[in-house]
N, CA and C atoms as an extended XYZ file, in Angstrom:
564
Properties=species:S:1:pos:R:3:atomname:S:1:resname:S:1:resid:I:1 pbc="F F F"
N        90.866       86.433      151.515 N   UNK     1
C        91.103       86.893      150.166 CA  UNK     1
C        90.194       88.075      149.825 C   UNK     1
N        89.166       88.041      150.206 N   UNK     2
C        88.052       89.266      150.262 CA  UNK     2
C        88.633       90.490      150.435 C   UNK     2
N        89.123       90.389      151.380 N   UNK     3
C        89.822       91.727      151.875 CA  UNK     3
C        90.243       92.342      150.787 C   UNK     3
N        91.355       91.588      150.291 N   UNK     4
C        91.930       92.467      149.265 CA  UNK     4
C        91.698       92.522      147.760 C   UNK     4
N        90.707       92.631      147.641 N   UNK     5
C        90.101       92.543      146.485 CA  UNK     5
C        88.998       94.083      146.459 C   UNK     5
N        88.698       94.453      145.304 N   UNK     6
C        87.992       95.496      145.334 CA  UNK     6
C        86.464       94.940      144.842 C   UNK     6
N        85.466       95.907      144.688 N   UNK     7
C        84.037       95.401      144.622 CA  UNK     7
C        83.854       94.778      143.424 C   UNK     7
N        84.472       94.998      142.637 N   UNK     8
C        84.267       94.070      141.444 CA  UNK     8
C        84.299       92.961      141.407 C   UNK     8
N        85.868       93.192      141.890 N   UNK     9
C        86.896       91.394      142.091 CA  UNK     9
C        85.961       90.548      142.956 C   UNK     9
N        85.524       91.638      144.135 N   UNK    10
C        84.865       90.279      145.156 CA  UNK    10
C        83.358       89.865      144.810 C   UNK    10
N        82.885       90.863      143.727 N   UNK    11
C        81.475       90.695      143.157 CA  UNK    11
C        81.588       89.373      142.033 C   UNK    11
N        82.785       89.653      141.238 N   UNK    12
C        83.339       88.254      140.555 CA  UNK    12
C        83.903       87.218      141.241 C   UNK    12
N        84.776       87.857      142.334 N   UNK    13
C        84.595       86.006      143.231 CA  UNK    13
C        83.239       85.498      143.522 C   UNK    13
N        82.109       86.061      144.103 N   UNK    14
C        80.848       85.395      144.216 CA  UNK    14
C        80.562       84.596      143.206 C   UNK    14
N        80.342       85.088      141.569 N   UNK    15
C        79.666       84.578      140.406 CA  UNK    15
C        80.696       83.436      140.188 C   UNK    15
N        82.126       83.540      139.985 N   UNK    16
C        82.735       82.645      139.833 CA  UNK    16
C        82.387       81.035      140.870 C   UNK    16
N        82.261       81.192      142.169 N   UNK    17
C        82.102       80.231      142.959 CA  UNK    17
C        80.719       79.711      142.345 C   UNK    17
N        79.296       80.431      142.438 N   UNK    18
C        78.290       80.430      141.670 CA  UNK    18
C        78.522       79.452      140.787 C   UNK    18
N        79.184       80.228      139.588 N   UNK    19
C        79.422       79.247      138.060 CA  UNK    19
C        79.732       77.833      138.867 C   UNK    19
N        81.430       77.875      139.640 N   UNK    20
C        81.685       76.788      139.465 CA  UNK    20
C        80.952       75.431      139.548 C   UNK    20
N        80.194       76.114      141.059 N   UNK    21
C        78.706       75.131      141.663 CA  UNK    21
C        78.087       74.805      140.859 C   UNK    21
N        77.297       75.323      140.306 N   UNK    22
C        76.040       75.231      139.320 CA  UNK    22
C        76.650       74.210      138.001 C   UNK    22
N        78.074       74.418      137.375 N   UNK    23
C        78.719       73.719      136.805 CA  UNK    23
C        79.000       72.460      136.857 C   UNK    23
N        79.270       72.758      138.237 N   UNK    24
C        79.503       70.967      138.997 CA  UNK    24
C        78.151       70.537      138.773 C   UNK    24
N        77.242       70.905      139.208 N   UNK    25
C        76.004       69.909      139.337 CA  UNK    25
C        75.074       69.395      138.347 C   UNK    25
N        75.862       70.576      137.005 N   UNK    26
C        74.703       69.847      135.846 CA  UNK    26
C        75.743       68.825      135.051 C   UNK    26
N        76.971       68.871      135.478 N   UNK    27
C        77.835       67.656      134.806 CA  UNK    27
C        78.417       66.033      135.832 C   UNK    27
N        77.603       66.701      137.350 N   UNK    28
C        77.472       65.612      138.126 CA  UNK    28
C        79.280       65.327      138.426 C   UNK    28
N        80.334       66.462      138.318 N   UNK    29
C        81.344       66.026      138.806 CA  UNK    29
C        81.843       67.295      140.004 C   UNK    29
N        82.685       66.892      140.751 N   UNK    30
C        82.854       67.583      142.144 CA  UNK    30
C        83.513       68.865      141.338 C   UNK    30
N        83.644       69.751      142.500 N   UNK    31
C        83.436       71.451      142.413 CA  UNK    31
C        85.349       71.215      141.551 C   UNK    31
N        86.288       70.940      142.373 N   UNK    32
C        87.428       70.433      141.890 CA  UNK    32
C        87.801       70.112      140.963 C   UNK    32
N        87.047       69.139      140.241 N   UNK    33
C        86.732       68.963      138.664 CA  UNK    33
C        86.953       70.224      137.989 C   UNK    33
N        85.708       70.747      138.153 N   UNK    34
C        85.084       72.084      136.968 CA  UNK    34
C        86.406       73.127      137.092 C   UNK    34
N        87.027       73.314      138.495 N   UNK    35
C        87.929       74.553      138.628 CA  UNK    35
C        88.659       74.404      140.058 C   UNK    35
N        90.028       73.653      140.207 N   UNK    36
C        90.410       73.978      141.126 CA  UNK    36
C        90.558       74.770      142.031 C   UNK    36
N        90.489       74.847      143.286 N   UNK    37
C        90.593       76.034      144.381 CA  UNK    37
C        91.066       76.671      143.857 C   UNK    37
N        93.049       76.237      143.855 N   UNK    38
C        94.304       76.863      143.711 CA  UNK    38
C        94.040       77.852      142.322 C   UNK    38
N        93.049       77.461      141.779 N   UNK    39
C        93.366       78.790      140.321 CA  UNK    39
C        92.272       79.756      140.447 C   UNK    39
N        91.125       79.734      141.176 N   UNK    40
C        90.305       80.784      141.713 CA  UNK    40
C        91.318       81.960      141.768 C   UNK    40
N        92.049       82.328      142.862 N   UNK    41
C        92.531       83.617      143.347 CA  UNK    41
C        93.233       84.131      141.898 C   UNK    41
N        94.195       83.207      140.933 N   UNK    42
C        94.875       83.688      140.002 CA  UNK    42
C        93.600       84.159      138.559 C   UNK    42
N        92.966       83.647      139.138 N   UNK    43
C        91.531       83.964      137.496 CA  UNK    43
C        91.007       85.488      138.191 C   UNK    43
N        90.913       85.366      139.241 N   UNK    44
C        90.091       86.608      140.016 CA  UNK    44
C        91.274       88.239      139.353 C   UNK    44
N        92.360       87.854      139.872 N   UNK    45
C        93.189       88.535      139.925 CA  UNK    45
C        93.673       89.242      138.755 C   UNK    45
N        93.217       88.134      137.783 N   UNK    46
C        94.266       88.548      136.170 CA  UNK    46
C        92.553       88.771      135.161 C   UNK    46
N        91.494       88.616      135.711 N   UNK    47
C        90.233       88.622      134.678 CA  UNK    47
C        90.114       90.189      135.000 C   UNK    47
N        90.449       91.323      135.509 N   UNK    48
C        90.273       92.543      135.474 CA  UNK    48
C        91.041       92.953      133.932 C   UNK    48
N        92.172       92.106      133.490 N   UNK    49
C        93.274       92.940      132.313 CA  UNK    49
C        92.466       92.094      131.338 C   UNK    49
N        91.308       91.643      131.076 N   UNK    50
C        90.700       91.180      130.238 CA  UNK    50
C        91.279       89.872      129.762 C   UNK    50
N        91.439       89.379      128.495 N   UNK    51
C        91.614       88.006      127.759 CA  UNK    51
C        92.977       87.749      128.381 C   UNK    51
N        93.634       88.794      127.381 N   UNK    52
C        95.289       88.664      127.573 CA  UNK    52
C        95.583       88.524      129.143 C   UNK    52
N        95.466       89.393      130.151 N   UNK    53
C        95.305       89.113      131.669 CA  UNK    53
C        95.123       87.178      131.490 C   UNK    53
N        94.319       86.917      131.686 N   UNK    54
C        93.817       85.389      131.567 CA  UNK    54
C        94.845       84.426      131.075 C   UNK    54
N        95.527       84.895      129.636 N   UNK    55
C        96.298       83.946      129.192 CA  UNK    55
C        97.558       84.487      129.457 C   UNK    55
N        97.755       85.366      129.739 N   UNK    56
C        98.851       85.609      130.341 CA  UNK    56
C        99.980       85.173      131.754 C   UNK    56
N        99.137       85.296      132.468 N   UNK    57
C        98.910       84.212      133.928 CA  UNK    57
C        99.088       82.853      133.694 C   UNK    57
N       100.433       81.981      134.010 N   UNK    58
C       101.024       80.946      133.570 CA  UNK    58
C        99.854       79.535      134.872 C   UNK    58
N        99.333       80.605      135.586 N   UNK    59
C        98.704       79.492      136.187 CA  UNK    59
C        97.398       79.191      135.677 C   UNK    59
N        97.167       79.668      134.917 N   UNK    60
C        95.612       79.166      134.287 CA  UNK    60
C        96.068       78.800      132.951 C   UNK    60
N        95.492       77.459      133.267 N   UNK    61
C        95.494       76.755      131.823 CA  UNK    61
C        94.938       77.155      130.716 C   UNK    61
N        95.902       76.778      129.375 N   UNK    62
C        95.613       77.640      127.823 CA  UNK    62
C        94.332       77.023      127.616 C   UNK    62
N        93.832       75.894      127.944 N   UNK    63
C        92.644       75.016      128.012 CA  UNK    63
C        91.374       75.896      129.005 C   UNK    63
N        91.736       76.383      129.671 N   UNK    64
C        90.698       76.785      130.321 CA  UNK    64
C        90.132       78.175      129.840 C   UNK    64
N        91.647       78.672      129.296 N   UNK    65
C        91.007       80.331      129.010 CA  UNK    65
C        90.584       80.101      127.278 C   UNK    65
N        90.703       79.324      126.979 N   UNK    66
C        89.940       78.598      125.444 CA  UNK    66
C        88.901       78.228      126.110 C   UNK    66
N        88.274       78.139      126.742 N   UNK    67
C        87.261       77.109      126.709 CA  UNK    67
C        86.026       78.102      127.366 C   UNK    67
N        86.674       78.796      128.769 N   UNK    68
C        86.013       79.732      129.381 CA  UNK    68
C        86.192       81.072      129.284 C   UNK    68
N        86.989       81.346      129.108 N   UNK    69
C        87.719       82.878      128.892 CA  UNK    69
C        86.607       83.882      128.903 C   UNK    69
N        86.200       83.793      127.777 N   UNK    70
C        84.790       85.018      127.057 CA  UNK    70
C        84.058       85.223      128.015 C   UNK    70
N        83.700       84.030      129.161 N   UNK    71
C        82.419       83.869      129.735 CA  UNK    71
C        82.985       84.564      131.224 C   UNK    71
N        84.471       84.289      131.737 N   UNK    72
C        84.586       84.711      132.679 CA  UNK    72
C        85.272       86.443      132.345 C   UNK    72
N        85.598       87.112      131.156 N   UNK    73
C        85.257       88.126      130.957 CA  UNK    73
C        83.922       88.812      130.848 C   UNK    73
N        82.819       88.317      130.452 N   UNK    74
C        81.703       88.575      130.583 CA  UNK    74
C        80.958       88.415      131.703 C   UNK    74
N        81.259       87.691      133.005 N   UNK    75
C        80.727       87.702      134.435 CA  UNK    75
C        81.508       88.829      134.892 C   UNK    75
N        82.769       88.795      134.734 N   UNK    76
C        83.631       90.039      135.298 CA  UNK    76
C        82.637       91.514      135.026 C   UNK    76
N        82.341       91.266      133.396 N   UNK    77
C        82.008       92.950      133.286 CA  UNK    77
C        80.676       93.203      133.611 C   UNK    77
N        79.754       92.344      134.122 N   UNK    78
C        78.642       92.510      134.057 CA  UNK    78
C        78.053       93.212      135.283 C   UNK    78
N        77.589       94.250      135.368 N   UNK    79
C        77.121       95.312      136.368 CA  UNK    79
C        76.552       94.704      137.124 C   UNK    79
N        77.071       94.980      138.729 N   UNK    80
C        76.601       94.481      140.081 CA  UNK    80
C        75.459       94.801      139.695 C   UNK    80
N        74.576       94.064      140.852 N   UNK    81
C        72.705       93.474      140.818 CA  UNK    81
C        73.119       94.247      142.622 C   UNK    81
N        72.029       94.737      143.234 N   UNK    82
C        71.874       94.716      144.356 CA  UNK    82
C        72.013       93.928      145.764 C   UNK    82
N        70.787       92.770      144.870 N   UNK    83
C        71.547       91.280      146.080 CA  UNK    83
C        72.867       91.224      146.385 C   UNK    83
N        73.861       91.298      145.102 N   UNK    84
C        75.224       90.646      144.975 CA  UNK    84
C        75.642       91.829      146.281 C   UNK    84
N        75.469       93.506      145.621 N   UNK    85
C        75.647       93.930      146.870 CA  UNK    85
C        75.487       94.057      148.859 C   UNK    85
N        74.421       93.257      148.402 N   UNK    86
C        73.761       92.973      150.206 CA  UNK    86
C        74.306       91.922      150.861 C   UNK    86
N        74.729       90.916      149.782 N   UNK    87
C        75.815       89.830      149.684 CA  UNK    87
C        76.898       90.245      150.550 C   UNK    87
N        77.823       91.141      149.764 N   UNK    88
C        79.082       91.621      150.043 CA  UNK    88
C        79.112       91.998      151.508 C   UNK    88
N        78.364       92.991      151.664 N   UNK    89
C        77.929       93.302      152.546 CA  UNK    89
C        77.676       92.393      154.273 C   UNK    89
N        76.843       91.495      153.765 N   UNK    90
C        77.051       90.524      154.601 CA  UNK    90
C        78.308       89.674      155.394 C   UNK    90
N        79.038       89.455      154.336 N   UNK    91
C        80.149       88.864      154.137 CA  UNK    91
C        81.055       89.484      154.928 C   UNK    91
N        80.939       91.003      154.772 N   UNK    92
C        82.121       92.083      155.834 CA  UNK    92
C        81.147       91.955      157.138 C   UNK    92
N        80.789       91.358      157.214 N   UNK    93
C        79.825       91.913      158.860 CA  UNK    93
C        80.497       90.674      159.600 C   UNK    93
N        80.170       89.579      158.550 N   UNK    94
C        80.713       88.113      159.279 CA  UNK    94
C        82.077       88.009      159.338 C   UNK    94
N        82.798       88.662      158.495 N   UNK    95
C        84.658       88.718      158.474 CA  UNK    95
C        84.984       89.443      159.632 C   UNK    95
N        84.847       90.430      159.714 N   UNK    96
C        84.766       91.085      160.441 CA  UNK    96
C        84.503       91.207      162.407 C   UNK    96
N        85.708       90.924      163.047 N   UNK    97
C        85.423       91.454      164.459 CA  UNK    97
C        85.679       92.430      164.895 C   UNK    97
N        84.833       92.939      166.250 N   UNK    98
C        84.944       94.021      166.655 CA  UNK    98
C        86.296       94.665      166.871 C   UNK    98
N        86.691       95.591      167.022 N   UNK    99
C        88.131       95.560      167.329 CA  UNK    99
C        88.095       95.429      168.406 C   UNK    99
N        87.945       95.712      169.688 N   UNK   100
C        88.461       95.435      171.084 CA  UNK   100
C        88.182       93.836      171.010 C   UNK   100
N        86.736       92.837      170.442 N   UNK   101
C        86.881       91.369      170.392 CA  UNK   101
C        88.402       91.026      169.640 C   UNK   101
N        88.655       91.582      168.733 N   UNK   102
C        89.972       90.794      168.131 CA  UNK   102
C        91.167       90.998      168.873 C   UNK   102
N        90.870       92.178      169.596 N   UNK   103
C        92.148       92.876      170.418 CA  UNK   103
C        92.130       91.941      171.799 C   UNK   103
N        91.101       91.259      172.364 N   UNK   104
C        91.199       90.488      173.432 CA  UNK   104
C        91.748       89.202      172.701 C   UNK   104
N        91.454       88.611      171.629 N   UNK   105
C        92.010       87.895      171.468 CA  UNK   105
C        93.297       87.693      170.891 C   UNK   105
N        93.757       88.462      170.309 N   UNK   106
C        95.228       88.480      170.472 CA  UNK   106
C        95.987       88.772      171.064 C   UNK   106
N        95.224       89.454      172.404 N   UNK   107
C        96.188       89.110      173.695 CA  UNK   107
C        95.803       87.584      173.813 C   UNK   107
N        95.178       87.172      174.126 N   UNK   108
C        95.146       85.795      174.900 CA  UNK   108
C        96.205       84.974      173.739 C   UNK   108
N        96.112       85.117      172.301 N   UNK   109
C        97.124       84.293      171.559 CA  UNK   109
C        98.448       84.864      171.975 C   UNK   109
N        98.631       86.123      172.734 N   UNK   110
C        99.985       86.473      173.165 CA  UNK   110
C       100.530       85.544      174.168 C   UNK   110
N        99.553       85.623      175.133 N   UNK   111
C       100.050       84.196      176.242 CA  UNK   111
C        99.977       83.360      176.143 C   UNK   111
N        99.418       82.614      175.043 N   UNK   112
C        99.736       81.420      174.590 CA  UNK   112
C       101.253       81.275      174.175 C   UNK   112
N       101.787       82.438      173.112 N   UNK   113
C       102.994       82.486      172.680 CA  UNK   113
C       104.189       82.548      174.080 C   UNK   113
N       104.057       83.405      174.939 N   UNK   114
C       104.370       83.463      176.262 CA  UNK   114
C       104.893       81.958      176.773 C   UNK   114
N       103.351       81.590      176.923 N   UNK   115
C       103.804       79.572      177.716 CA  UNK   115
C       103.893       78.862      176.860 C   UNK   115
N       104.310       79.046      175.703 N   UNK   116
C       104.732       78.131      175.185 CA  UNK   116
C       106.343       78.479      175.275 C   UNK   116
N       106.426       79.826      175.023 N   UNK   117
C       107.915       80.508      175.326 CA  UNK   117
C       108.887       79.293      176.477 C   UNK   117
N       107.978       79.903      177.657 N   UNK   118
C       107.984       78.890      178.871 CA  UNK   118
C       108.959       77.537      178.690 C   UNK   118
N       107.366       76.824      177.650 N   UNK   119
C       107.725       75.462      178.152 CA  UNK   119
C       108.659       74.897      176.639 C   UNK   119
N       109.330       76.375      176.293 N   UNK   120
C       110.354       75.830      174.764 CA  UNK   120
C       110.156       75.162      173.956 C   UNK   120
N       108.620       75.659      173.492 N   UNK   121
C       108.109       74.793      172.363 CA  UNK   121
C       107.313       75.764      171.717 C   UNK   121
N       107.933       75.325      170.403 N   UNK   122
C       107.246       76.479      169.101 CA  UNK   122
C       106.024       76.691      169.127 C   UNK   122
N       105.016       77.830      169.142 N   UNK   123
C       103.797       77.928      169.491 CA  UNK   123
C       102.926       77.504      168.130 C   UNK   123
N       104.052       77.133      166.780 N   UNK   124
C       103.185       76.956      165.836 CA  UNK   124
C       103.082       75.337      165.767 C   UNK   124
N       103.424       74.439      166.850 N   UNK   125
C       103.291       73.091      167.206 CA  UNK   125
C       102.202       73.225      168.187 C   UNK   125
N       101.883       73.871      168.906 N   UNK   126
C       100.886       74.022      169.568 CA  UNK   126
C        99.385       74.541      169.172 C   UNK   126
N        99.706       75.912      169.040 N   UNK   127
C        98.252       76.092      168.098 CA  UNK   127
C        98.662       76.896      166.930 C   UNK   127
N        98.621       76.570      165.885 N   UNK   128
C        99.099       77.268      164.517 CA  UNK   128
C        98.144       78.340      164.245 C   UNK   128
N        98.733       79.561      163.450 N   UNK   129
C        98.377       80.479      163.711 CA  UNK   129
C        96.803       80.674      162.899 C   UNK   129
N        96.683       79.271      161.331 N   UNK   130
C        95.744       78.974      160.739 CA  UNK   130
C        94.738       78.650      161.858 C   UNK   130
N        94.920       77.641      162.854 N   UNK   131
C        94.137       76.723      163.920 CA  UNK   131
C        93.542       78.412      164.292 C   UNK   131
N        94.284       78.979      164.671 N   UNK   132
C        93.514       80.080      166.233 CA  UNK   132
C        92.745       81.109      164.996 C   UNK   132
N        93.039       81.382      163.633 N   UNK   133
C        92.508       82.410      162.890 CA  UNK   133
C        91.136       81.651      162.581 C   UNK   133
N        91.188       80.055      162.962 N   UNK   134
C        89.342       79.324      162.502 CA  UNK   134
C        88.848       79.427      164.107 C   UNK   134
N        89.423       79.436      165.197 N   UNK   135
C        88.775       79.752      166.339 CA  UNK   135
C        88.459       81.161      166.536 C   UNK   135
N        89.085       82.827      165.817 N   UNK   136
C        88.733       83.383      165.850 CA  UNK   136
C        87.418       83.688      164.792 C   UNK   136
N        87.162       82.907      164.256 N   UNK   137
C        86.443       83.197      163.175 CA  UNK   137
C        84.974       82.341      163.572 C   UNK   137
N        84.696       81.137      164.300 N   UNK   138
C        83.672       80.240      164.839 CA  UNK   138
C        83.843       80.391      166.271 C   UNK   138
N        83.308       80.575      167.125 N   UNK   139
C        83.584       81.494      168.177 CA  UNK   139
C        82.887       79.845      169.302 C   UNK   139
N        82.669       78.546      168.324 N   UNK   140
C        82.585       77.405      169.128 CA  UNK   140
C        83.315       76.315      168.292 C   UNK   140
N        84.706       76.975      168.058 N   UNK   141
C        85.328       75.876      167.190 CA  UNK   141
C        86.520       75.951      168.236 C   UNK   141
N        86.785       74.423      168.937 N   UNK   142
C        88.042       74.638      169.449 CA  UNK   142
C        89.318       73.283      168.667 C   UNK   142
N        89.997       73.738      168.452 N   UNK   143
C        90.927       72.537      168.201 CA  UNK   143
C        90.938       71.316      168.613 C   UNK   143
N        90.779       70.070      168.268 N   UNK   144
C        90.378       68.714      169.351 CA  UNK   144
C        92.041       68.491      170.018 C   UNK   144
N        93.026       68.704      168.868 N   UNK   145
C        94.255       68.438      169.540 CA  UNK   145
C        94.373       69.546      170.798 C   UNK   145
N        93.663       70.025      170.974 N   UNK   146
C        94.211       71.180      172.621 CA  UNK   146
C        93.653       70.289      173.551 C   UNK   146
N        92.353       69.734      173.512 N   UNK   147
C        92.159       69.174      174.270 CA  UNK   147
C        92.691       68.050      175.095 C   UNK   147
N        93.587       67.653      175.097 N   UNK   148
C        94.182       66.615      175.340 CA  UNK   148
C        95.423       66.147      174.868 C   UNK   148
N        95.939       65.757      175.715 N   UNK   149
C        97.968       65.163      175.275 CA  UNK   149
C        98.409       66.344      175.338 C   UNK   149
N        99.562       66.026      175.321 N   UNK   150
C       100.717       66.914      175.287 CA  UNK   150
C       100.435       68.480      175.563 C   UNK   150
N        99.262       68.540      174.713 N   UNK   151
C        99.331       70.295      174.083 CA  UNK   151
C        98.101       70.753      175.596 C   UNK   151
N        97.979       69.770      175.921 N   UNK   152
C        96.466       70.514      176.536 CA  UNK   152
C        97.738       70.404      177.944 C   UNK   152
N        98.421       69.744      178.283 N   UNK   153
C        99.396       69.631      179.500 CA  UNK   153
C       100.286       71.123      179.289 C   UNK   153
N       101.221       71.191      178.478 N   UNK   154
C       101.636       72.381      178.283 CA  UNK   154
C       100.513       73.654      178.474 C   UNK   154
N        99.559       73.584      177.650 N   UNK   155
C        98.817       75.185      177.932 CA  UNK   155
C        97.983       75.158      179.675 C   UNK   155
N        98.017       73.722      180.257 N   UNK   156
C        96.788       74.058      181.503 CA  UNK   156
C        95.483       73.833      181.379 C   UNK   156
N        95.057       73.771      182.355 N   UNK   157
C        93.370       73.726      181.971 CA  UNK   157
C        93.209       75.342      182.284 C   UNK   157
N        93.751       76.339      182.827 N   UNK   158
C        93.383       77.483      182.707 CA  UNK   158
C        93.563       78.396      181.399 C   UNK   158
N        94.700       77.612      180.626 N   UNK   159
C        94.260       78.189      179.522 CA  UNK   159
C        93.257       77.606      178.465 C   UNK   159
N        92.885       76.369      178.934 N   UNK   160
C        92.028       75.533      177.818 CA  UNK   160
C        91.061       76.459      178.016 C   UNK   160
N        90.994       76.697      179.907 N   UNK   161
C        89.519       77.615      180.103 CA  UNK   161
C        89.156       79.130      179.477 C   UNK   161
N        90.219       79.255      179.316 N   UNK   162
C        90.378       80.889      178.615 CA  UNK   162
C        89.672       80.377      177.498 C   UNK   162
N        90.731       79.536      176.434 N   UNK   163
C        90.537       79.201      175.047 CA  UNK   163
C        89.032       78.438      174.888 C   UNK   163
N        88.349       77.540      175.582 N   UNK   164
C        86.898       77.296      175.811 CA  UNK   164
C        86.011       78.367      175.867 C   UNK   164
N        86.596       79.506      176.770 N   UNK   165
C        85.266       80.717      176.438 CA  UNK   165
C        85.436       81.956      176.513 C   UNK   165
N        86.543       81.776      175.430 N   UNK   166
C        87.006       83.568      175.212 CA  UNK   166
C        86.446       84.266      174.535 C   UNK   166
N        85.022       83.982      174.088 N   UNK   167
C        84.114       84.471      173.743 CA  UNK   167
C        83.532       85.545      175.493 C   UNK   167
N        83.530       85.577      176.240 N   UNK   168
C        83.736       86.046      177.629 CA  UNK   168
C        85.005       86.959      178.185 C   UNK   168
N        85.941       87.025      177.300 N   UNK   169
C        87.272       87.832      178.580 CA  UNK   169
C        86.603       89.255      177.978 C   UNK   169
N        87.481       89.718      179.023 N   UNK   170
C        87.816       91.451      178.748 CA  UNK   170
C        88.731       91.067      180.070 C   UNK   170
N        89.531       92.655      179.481 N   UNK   171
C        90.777       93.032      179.814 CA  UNK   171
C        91.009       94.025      181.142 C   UNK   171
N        91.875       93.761      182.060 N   UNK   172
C        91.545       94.329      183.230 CA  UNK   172
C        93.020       95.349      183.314 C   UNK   172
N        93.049       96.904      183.314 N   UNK   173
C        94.695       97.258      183.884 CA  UNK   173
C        94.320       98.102      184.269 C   UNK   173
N        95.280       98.255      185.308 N   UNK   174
C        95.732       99.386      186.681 CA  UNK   174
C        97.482      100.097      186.154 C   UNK   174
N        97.035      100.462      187.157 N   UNK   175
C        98.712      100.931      186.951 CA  UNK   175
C        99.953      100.107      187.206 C   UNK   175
N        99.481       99.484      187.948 N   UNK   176
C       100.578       98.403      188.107 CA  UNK   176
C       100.485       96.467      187.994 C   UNK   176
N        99.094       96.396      186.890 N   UNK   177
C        99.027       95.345      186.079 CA  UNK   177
C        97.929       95.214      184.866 C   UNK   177
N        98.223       94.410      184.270 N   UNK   178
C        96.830       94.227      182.834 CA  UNK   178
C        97.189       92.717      183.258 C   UNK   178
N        95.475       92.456      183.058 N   UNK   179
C        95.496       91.219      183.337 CA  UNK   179
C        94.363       90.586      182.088 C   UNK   179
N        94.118       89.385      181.947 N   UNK   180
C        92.926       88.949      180.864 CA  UNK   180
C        92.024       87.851      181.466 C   UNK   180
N        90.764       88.314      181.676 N   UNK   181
C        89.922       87.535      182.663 CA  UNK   181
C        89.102       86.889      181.858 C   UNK   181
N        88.115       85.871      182.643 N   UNK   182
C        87.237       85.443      181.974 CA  UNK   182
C        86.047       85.981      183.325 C   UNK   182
N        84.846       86.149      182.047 N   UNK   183
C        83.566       86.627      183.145 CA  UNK   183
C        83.468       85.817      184.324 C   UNK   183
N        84.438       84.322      184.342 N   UNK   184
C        83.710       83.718      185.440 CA  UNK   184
C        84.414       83.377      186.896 C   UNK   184
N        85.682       84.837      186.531 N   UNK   185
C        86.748       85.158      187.806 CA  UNK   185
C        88.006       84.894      187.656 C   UNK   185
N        88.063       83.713      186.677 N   UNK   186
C        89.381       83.514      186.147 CA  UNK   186
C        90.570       84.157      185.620 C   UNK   186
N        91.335       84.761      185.987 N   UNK   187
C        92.349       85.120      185.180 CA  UNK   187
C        93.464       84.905      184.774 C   UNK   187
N        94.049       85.715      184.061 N   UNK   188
C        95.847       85.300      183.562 CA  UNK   188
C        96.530       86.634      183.827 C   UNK   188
């Protein structure tokens, strides 16, 4: 969601999460309580057109923009602080992969799509495209369902081995192949 948001919006997503926390904990009820997930992105989105923005937006409750409104117009307008910027900042470093790292890995999610092609089974039963965007993102998060049954028989242990430490490939082509290795000789 960061992405597409500009420095404001994502300087007010910070404070907003902020509020909500800090909210939760002096009324001792879960984050969910104070402000559902699901209406974060629509408050973010519509608190730039001020009040009316707010109540306008059928997904935020007339209760909430009565109750909070003023306050989340007033976090909105309130001039970035530096931290918040070093924040942001941070945040794109960690979102953020290299491009040739993301580019190896979406080849390797290509041959996944490939054998699964293969073995005629939808690759979003196998590894969904949410599953592989949290393995690209934790670089020691693997799915427990790959490991085993069905899904780990279909992909191989050479691709479990890819998918175990593709933190390691780079990409090998000649003229007459591209191939996707792992540092430890393995390839596809």
């Amino acid at each position: 969601m960061m992405a597409s948001l500009n420095k404001r919006e994502q300087v007010f997503l910070i404070r907003l999460y902020e509020w909500r926390r800090n909210l939760a904990e002096e009324r001792n009820h879960s984050k969910e309580m104070v402000l559902a997930g699901k209406n974060i992105a629509p408050i973010v989105k519509s608190v730039g057109a001020g009040l009316d923005g707010l109540k306008h937006n059928r997904r935020i409750s007339e209760r909430f923009v009565e109750r909070y409104g003023e306050e989340m117009i007033k976090m909105y307008q309130q001039s970035i602080t530096s931290p918040e910027l070093s924040l942001l900042e941070e945040i794109r470093e960690l979102e953020e992969l290299p491009p040739k790292e993301d580019l190896r890995l979406e080849l390797l999610y290509s041959f996944i799509v490939y054998k699964c092609l293969e073995a005629e089974v939808a690759v979003d039963l196998v590894l969904p495209r949410a599953e592989f965007k949290k393995m690209k993102a934790d670089a020691s998060y693997v799915p427990s369902s790959l490991l085993a049954g069905w899904r780990a028989r279909i992909l191989g242990k050479e691709f479990l081995h890819f998918i175990k430490h593709r933190t390691q490939l780079f990409v090998e082509a000649t003229a007459s192949y591209l191939s996707l290795k792992v540092s430890d000789g393995i390839e596809i």
